[in-house]
XYZ file of C-alpha atoms in Angstrom:
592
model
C -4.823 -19.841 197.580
C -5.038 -22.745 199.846
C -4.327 -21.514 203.789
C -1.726 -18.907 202.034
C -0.459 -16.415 205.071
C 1.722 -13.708 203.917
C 3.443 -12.805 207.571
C 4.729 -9.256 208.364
C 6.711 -9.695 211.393
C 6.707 -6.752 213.451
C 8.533 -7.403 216.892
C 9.495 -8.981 219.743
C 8.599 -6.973 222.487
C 5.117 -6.179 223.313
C 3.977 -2.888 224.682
C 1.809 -3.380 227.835
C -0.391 -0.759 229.227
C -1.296 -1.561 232.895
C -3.041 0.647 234.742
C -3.863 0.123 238.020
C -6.368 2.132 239.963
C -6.609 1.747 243.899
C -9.228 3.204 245.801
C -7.923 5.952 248.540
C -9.837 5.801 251.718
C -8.242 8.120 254.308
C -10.502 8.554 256.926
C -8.883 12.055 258.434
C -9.395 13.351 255.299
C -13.200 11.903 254.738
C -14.499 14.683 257.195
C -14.539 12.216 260.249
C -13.880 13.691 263.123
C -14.693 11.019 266.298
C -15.082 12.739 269.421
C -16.020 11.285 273.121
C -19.488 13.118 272.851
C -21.950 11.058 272.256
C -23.496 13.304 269.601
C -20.357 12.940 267.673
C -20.413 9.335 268.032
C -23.682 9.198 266.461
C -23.219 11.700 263.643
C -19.581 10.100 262.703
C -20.827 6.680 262.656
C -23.860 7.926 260.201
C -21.194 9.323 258.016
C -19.501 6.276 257.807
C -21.813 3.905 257.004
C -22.693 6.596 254.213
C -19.224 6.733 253.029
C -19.091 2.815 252.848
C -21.876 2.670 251.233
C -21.443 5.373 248.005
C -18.248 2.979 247.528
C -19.665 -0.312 247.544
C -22.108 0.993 245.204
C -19.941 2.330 243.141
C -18.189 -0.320 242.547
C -20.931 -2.321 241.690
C -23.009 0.432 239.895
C -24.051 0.322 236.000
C -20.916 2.520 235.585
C -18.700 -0.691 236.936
C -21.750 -3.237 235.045
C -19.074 -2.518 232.010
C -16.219 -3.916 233.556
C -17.810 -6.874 235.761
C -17.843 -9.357 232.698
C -13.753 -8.952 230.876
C -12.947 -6.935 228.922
C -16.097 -5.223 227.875
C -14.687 -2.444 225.828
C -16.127 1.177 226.428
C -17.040 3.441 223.814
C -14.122 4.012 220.870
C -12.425 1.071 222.239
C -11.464 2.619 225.682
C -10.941 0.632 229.068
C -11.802 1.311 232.136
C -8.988 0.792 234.692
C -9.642 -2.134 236.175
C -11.169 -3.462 233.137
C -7.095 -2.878 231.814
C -5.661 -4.946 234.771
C -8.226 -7.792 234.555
C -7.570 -8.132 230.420
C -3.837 -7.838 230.892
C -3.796 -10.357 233.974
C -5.770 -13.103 231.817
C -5.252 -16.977 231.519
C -2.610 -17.780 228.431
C -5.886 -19.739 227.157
C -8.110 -17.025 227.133
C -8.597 -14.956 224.064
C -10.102 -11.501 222.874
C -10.594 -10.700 219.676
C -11.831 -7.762 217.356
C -13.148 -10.073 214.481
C -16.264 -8.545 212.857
C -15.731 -4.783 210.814
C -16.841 -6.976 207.737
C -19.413 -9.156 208.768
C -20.237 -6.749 212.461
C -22.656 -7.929 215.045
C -25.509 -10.266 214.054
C -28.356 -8.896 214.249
C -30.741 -11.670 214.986
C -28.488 -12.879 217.342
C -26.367 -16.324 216.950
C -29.051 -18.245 214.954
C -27.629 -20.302 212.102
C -31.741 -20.299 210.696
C -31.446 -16.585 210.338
C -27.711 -16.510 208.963
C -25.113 -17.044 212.009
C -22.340 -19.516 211.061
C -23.775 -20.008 207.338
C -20.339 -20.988 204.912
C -18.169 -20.184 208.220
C -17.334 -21.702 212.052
C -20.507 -21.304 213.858
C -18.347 -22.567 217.290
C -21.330 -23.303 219.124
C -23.112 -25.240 216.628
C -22.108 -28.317 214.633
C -22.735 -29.009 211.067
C -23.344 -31.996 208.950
C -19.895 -31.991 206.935
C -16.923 -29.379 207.085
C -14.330 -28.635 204.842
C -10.533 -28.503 205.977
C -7.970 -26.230 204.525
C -7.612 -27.609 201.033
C -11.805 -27.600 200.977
C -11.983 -31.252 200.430
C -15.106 -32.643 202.427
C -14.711 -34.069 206.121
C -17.169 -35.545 208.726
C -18.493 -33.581 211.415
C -21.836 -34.612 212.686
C -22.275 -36.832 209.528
C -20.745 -40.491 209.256
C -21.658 -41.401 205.786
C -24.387 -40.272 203.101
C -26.232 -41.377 200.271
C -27.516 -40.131 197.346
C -30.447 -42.248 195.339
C -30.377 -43.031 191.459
C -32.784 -40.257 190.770
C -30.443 -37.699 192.716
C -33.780 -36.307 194.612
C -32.941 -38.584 198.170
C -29.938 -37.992 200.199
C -29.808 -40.072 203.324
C -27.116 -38.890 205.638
C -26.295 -40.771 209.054
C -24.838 -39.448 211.962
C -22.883 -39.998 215.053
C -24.874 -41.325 218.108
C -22.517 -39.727 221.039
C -23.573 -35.946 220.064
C -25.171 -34.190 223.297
C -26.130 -30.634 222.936
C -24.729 -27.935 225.695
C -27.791 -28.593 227.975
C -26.895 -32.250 228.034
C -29.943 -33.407 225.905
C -28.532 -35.286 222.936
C -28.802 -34.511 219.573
C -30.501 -36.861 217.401
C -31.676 -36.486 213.200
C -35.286 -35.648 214.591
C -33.122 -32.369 215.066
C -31.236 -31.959 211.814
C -34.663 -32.734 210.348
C -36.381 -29.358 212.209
C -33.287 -27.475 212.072
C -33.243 -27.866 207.671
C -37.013 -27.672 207.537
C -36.953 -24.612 210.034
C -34.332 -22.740 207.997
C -36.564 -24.055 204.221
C -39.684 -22.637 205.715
C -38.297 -18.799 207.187
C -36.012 -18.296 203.597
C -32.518 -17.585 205.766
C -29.617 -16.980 204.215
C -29.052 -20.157 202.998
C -30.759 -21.040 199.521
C -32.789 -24.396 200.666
C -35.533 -23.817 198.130
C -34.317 -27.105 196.388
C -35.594 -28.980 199.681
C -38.882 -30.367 199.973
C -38.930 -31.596 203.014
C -36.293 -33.185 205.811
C -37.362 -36.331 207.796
C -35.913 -38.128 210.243
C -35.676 -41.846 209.561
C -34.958 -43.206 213.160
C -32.179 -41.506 215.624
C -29.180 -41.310 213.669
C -30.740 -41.153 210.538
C -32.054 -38.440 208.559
C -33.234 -38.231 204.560
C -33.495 -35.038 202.626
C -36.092 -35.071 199.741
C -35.399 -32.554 196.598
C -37.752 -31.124 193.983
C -34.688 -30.401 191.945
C -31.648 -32.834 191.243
C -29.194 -30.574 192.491
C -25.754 -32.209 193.027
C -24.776 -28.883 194.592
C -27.073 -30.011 197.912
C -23.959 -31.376 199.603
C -23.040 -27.651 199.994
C -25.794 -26.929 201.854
C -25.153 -29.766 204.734
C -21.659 -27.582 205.487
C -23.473 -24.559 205.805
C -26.236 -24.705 208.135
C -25.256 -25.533 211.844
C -27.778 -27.919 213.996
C -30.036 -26.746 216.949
C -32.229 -28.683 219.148
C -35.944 -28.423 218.452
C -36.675 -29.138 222.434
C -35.008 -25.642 222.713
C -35.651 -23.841 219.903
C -38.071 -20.085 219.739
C -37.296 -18.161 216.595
C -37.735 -15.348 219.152
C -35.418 -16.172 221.536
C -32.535 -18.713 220.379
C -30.232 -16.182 218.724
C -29.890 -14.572 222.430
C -29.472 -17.632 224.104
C -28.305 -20.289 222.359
C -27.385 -23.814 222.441
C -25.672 -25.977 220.183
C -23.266 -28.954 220.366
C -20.246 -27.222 219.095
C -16.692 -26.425 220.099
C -17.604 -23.370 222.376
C -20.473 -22.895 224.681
C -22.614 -19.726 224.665
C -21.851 -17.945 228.067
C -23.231 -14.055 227.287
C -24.215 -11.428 224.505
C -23.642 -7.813 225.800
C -25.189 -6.545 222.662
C -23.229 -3.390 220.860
C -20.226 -4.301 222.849
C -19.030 -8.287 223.168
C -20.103 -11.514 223.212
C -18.463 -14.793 225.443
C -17.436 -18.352 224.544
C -16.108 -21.227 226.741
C -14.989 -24.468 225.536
C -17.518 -27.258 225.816
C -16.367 -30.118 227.999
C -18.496 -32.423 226.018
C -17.347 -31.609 222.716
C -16.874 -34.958 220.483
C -14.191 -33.525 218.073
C -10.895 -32.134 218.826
C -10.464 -30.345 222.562
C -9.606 -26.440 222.012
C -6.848 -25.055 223.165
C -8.077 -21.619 224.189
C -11.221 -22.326 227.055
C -12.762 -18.803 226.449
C -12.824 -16.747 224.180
C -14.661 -13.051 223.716
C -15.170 -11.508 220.753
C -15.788 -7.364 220.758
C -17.714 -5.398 218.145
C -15.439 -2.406 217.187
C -15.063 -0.851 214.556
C -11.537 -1.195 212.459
C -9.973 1.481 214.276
C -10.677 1.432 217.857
C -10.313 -2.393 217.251
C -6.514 -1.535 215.444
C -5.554 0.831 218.771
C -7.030 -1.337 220.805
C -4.553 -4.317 219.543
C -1.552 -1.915 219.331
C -2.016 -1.059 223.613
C -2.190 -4.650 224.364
C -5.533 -4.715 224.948
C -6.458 -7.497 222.408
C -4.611 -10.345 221.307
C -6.236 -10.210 217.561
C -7.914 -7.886 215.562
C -9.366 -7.319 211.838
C -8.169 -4.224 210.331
C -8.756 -2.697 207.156
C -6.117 -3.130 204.356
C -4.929 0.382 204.560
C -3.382 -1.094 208.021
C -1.801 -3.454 206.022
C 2.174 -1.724 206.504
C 1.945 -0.720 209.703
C 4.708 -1.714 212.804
C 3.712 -2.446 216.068
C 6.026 -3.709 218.331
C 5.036 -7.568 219.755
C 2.432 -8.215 216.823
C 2.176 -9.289 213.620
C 0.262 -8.417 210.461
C -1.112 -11.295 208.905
C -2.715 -11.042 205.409
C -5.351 -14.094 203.994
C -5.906 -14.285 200.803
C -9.590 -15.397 199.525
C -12.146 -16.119 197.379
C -13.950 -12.982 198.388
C -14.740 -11.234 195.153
C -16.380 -7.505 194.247
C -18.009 -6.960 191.491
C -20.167 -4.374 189.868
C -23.710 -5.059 188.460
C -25.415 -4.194 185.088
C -28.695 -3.770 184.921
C -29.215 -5.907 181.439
C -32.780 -3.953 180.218
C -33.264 -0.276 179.468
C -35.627 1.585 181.179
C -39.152 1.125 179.888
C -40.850 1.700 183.254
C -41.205 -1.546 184.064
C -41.466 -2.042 187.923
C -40.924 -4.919 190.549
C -43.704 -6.650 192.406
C -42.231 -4.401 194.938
C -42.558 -0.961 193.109
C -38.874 -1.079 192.819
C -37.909 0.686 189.412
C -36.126 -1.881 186.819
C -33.800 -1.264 183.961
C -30.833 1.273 183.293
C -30.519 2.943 179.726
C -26.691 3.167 179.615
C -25.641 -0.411 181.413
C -28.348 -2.215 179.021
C -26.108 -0.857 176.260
C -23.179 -3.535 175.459
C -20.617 -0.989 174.554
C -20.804 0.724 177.852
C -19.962 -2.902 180.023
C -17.490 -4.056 177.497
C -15.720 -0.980 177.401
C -15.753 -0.893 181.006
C -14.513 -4.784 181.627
C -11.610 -4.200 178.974
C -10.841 -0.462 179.398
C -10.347 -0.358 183.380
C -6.819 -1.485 184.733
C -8.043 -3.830 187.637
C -3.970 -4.183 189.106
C -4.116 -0.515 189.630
C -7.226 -1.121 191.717
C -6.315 -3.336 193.513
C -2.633 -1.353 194.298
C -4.867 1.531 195.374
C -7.786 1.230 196.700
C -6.720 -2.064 198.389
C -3.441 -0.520 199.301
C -1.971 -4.286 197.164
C -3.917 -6.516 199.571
C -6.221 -8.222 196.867
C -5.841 -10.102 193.617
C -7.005 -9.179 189.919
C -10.684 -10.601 189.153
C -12.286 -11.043 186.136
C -14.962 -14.272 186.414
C -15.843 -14.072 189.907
C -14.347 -17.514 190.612
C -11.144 -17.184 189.065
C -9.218 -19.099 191.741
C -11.974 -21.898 191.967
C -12.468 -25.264 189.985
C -14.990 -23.766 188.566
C -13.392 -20.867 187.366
C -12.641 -20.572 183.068
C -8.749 -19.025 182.528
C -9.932 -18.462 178.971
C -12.260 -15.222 179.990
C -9.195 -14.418 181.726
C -7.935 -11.171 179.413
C -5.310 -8.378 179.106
C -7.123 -5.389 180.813
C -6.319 -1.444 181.194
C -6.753 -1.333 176.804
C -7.870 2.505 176.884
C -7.777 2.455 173.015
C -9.005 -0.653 172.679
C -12.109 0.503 175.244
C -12.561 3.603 173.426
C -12.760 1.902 169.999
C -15.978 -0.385 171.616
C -17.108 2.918 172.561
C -17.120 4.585 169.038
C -18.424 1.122 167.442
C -21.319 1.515 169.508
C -22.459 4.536 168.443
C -20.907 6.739 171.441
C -19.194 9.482 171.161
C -18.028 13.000 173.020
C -19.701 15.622 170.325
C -19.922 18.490 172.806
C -16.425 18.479 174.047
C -17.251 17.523 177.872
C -14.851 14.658 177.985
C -18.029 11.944 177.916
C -19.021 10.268 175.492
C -22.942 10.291 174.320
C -25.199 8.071 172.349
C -28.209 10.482 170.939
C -28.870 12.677 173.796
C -28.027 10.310 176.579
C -24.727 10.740 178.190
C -22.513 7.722 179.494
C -22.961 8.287 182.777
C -24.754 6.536 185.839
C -24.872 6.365 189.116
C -22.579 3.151 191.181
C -24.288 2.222 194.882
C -22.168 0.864 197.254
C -22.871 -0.242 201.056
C -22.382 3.185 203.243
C -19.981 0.998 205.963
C -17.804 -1.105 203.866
C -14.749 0.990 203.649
C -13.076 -1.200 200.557
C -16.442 -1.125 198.869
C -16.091 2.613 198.945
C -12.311 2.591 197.457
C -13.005 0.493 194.415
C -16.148 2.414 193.945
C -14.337 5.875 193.971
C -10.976 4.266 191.331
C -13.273 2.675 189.129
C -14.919 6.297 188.913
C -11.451 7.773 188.557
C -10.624 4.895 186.002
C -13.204 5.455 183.947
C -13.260 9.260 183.322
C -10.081 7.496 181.021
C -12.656 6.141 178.797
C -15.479 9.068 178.493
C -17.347 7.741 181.564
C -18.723 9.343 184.131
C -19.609 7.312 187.041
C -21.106 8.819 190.204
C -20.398 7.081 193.565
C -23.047 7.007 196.657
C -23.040 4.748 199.590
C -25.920 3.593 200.836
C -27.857 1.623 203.444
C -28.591 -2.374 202.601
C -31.954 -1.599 202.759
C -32.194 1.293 199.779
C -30.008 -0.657 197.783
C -32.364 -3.593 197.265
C -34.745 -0.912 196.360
C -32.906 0.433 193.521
C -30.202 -2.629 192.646
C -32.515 -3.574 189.910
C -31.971 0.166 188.176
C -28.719 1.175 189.337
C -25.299 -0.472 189.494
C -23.940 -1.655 192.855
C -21.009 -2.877 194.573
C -21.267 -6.436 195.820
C -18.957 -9.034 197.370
C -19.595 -12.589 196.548
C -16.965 -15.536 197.447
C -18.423 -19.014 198.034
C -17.124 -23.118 197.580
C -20.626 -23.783 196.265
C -20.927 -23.077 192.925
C -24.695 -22.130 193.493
C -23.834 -19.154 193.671
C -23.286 -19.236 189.968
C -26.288 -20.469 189.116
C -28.915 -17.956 191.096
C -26.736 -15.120 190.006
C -27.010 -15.832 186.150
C -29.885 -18.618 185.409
C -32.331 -16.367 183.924
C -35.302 -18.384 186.128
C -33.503 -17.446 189.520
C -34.502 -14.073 189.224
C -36.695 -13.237 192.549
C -36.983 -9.975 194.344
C -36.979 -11.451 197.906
C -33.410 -12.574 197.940
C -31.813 -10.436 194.914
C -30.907 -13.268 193.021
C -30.292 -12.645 189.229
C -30.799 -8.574 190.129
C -29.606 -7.857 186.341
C -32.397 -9.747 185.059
C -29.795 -11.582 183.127
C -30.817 -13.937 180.514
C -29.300 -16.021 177.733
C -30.902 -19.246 176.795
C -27.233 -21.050 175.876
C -26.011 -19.658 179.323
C -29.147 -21.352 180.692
C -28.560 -24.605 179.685
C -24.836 -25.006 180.631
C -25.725 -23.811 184.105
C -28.783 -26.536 184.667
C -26.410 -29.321 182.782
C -23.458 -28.144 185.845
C -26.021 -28.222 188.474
C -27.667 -31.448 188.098
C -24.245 -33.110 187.102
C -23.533 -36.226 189.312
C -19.850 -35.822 188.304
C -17.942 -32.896 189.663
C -15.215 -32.828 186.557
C -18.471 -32.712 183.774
C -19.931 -30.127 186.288
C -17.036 -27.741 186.483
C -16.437 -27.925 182.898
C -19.992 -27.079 182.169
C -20.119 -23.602 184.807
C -16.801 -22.680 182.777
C -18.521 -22.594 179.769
C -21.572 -20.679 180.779
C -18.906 -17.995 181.700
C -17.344 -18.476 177.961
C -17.721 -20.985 174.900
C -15.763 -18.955 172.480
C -18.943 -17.563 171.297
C -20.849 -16.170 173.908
C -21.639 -16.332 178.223
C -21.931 -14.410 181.139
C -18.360 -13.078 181.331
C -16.665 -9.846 179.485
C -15.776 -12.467 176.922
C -19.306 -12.707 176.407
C -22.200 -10.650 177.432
C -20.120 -8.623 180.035
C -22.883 -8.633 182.861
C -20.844 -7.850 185.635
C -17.631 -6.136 186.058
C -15.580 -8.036 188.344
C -12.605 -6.361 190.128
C -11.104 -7.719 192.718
C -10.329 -10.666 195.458
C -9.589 -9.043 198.565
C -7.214 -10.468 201.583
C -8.346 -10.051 205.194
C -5.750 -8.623 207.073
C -5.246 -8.861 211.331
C -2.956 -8.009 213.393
C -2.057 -10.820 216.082
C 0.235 -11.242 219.004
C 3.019 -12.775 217.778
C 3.086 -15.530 220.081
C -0.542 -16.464 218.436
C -0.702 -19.669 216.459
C -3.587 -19.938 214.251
C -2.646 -23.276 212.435
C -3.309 -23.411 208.685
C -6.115 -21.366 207.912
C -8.924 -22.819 205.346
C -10.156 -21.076 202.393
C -11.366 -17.121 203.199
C -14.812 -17.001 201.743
C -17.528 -13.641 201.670
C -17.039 -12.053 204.868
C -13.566 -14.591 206.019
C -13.278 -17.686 207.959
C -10.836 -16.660 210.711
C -12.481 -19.244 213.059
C -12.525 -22.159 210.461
C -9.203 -23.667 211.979
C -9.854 -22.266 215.955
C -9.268 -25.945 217.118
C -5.488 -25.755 215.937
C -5.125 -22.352 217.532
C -3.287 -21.960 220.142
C 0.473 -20.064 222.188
C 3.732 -20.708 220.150
């Protein structure tokens, strides 16, 4: 798990597309004719300085705008000529990568208040504390912290020779606005356990906490640090500046956005000094890679076995998992605060997820629908500290399923193939996100699978925004795959549940669950924590898992696979959390 690369070389030689374009001027041909007459003089000269001018301004027209900042990738991934020679003709430590068809472009810009960075490298800011490869906890900004008696004061202090990109330097007056910023607007990052951030004197900072959460240290990795001289909610995510690795240079939005190394960086000099990442989508980034045009790309895991001659496929494993969601309650017409319909009559029914959790085969999930590039998941933090082996089980029982099935009352009476309860069938509706390709597989087998069982399980993709209008009715699709067991908690503590960030969307809630999960979380010692969030997923008598009360369906880890040149060196890559961490070791990157 830790930094494992599973390398598919695929050649030596590297296929280069050049193409040079040189503009033609012949002047005999331009409809010049220079005669002694005056008139002619005049009228040729006129034409001329016409000519001239339609070529200057073409080369400097919106048309060329696209090439004047490298590469700047036309629609589908195409080049423009020259933009081909510039790319091709670029510094060894330059770089251009194809990096987002999970995660895409941010939105709000490169803000880590409004999610940029959160749990991965935000390269132009710093954070408190990183993790390196094997996750264990290293300095970054911090130097040392404190935590009081009580477990509601942490006192961090930091280094004193920080200065941000515009040469102002960055003091804890600025980690203090930065966490109380990111509290107040309800980011990405769960900070509701903070009461309030204060800066002590320069290089020291104290975090106050409603809640004794020992999990807290998690969030001082996450959230990178901007200056509060600098700082408009409107207007940073555009512009930015940090004190990190890389220096913000310019957003093209829809098509690329430019890094160069910061001179002034306190850590560990990069190797590459600029570095563009484009926002493609998997295939024009994937032909785009194979003509040269890129030295690194993400591609989906359907790419997985392909050859292309001077690159290499490189496959990550992670922590990423997907997993399905139950709706725990029946439909009584309850409603949200929102309006947003709650409860799902076949899902609340324990049968239907048990049958489900035992009854699909998750291997041959993963071998299809991932085309192999994923692991078996049944906890949704297997591979973690965290994680319990024993609600690890033997899966793909079709019998065994079908038995559950017929305990429960359900049964096929009218010869359809699924099974019924009364008059309500076993079927429902499974929501995934329109745009995640992989999402989209496992949502289509698991439909396949479970047709095996008497199931009948219809697949939609749909936008973010209608499925946290109907996630609290129907099942969906998610992908979940943190180091901070958090995650955990506001996913199963029945008391998380809240609308506004979909935490507990099942509605999940079992009072023995409850307390092992508040016993982990407030636990000053990691080894009495972990062994408390493995038995909130399973005792031996009940918990959140299939073991248990079978609230989720788990399926799969993924991998993230890229193709690379295969002269790239990307040094030993940390753990792949939701949505990968390609840039968590950039600083040992560099040209074998």
């Amino acid at each position: 798990m830790h930094g494992n690369i599973k390398h598919f070389t695929t050649g030596k030689n590297r296929l280069r597309n050049i193409v040079k374009v040189i503009p033609d001027f012949d002047k005999n041909r331009g409809g010049v004719l220079i005669k002694k007459n005056q008139q002619y003089l005049l009228i040729g000269s006129i034409i001329i300085i016409i000519a001239a001018f339609v070529v200057i301004n073409s080369m400097s027209s919106p048309a060329a705008d696209s090439e004047s900042v490298e590469p700047n990738f036309r629609a589908a991934g195409q080049m423009g000529s020259q933009g081909s020679e510039g790319l091709n003709s670029r510094a060894s430590d330059e770089l251009v990568v194809a990096v987002g068809t999970h995660g895409g472009e941010p939105e709000a810009g490169f803000d880590p208040i409004t999610g940029w960075g959160n749990s991965r490298e935000p390269l132009v800011q710093s954070t408190l504390f990183k993790r390196d490869s094997k996750a264990n906890l290293i300095n970054d900004l911090a130097t040392d912290y404190t935590v009081s008696n009580d477990r509601l004061k942490w006192t961090v202090k930091i280094r004193s020779d920080v200065k941000f990109h515009d040469g102002m330097p960055l003091t804890a007056k600025d980690v203090a606005f930065t966490f109380n910023t990111a509290a107040n607007a309800g980011g990405s990052i769960d900070l509701s356990v903070l009461e309030k951030a204060t800066a002590v004197d320069d290089y020291t900072v104290e975090f106050n906490l409603n809640d004794p959460q020992s999990t807290f240290i998690n969030k001082l990795v996450a959230l990178g640090i901007v200056p509060e001289h600098a700082y408009n909610s409107e207007t940073y995510g555009s512009n930015p500046a940090g004190s990190g690795p890389y220096k913000f240079v310019q957003w093209d939005k829809g098509q690329q956005v430019i890094f160069e190394a910061n001179p002034d960086y306190y850590g560990q000099e990069p190797y590459f000094k600029k570095l563009t990442i484009l926002f493609m989508d998997s295939d024009a980034a994937f032909a785009a890679a194979k003509s040269g045009q890129i030295d690194l790309a993400e591609v989906p895991s359907t790419f997985a076995d392909q050859k292309v001659d001077g690159m290499k496929i490189v496959s990550l494993e992670s922590i990423d998992a997907r997993g399905i969601s139950f709706p725990m309650n029946p439909n009584t017409g309850e409603k949200t605060e929102n309006g947003y319909v709650i409860g799902n009559d076949v899902t609340s029914d324990p049968a239907i997820r048990k049958a489900l959790n035992i009854g699909i085969d998750r291997q041959a999930l993963v071998d299809g629908a991932l085309n192999g590039q994923g692991e078996e998941e049944f906890t949704g933090v297997d591979k973690l500290p965290w994680g319990n082996k024993e609600a690890i089980f033997e899966d793909g029982d079709i019998e065994g399923a079908k038995k559950i099935l017929a305990e429960g009352g359900w049964t096929d009476t009218d010869g359809d193939g699924i099974v019924e309860k009364s008059d309500l069938k076993a079927e429902f509706t499974l929501l995934y996100p329109a745009n995640a390709q992989e999402r989209q597989a496992l949502a289509v087998s698991m439909s396949e699978e479970a047709k095996k069982l008497g199931i009948n399980i219809k697949v939609e993709g749909k936008s973010w925004d209608e499925i946290y209008t109907l996630c609290y009715s129907t099942p969906n699709v998610w992908g979940y795959g943190s180091l901070d067991p958090t995650d955990i908690y506001l996913r199963y503590y029945s008391k998380s549940y809240d609308p506004s960030t979909r935490n507990n969307v099942i509605m999940y809630n079992n009072p023995a669950v409850d307390n092992y999960l508040r016993t982990a979380i407030t636990s000053p010692d990691q080894e009495a924590a972990n062994k408390n969030w493995q038995l909130a997923a399973w005792d031996g008598t009940t918990g959140f898992s299939a073991e248990g009360d079978a609230s989720w369906m788990w399926m799969a880890t993924i991998n993230y696979v890229y193709i690379m040149d295969e002269d790239l060196d990307i040094g030993t890559p940390k753990i792949q959390p939701h949505g990968a961490d390609i840039f968590g070791s950039i600083l040992e990157w560099k040209r074998a």
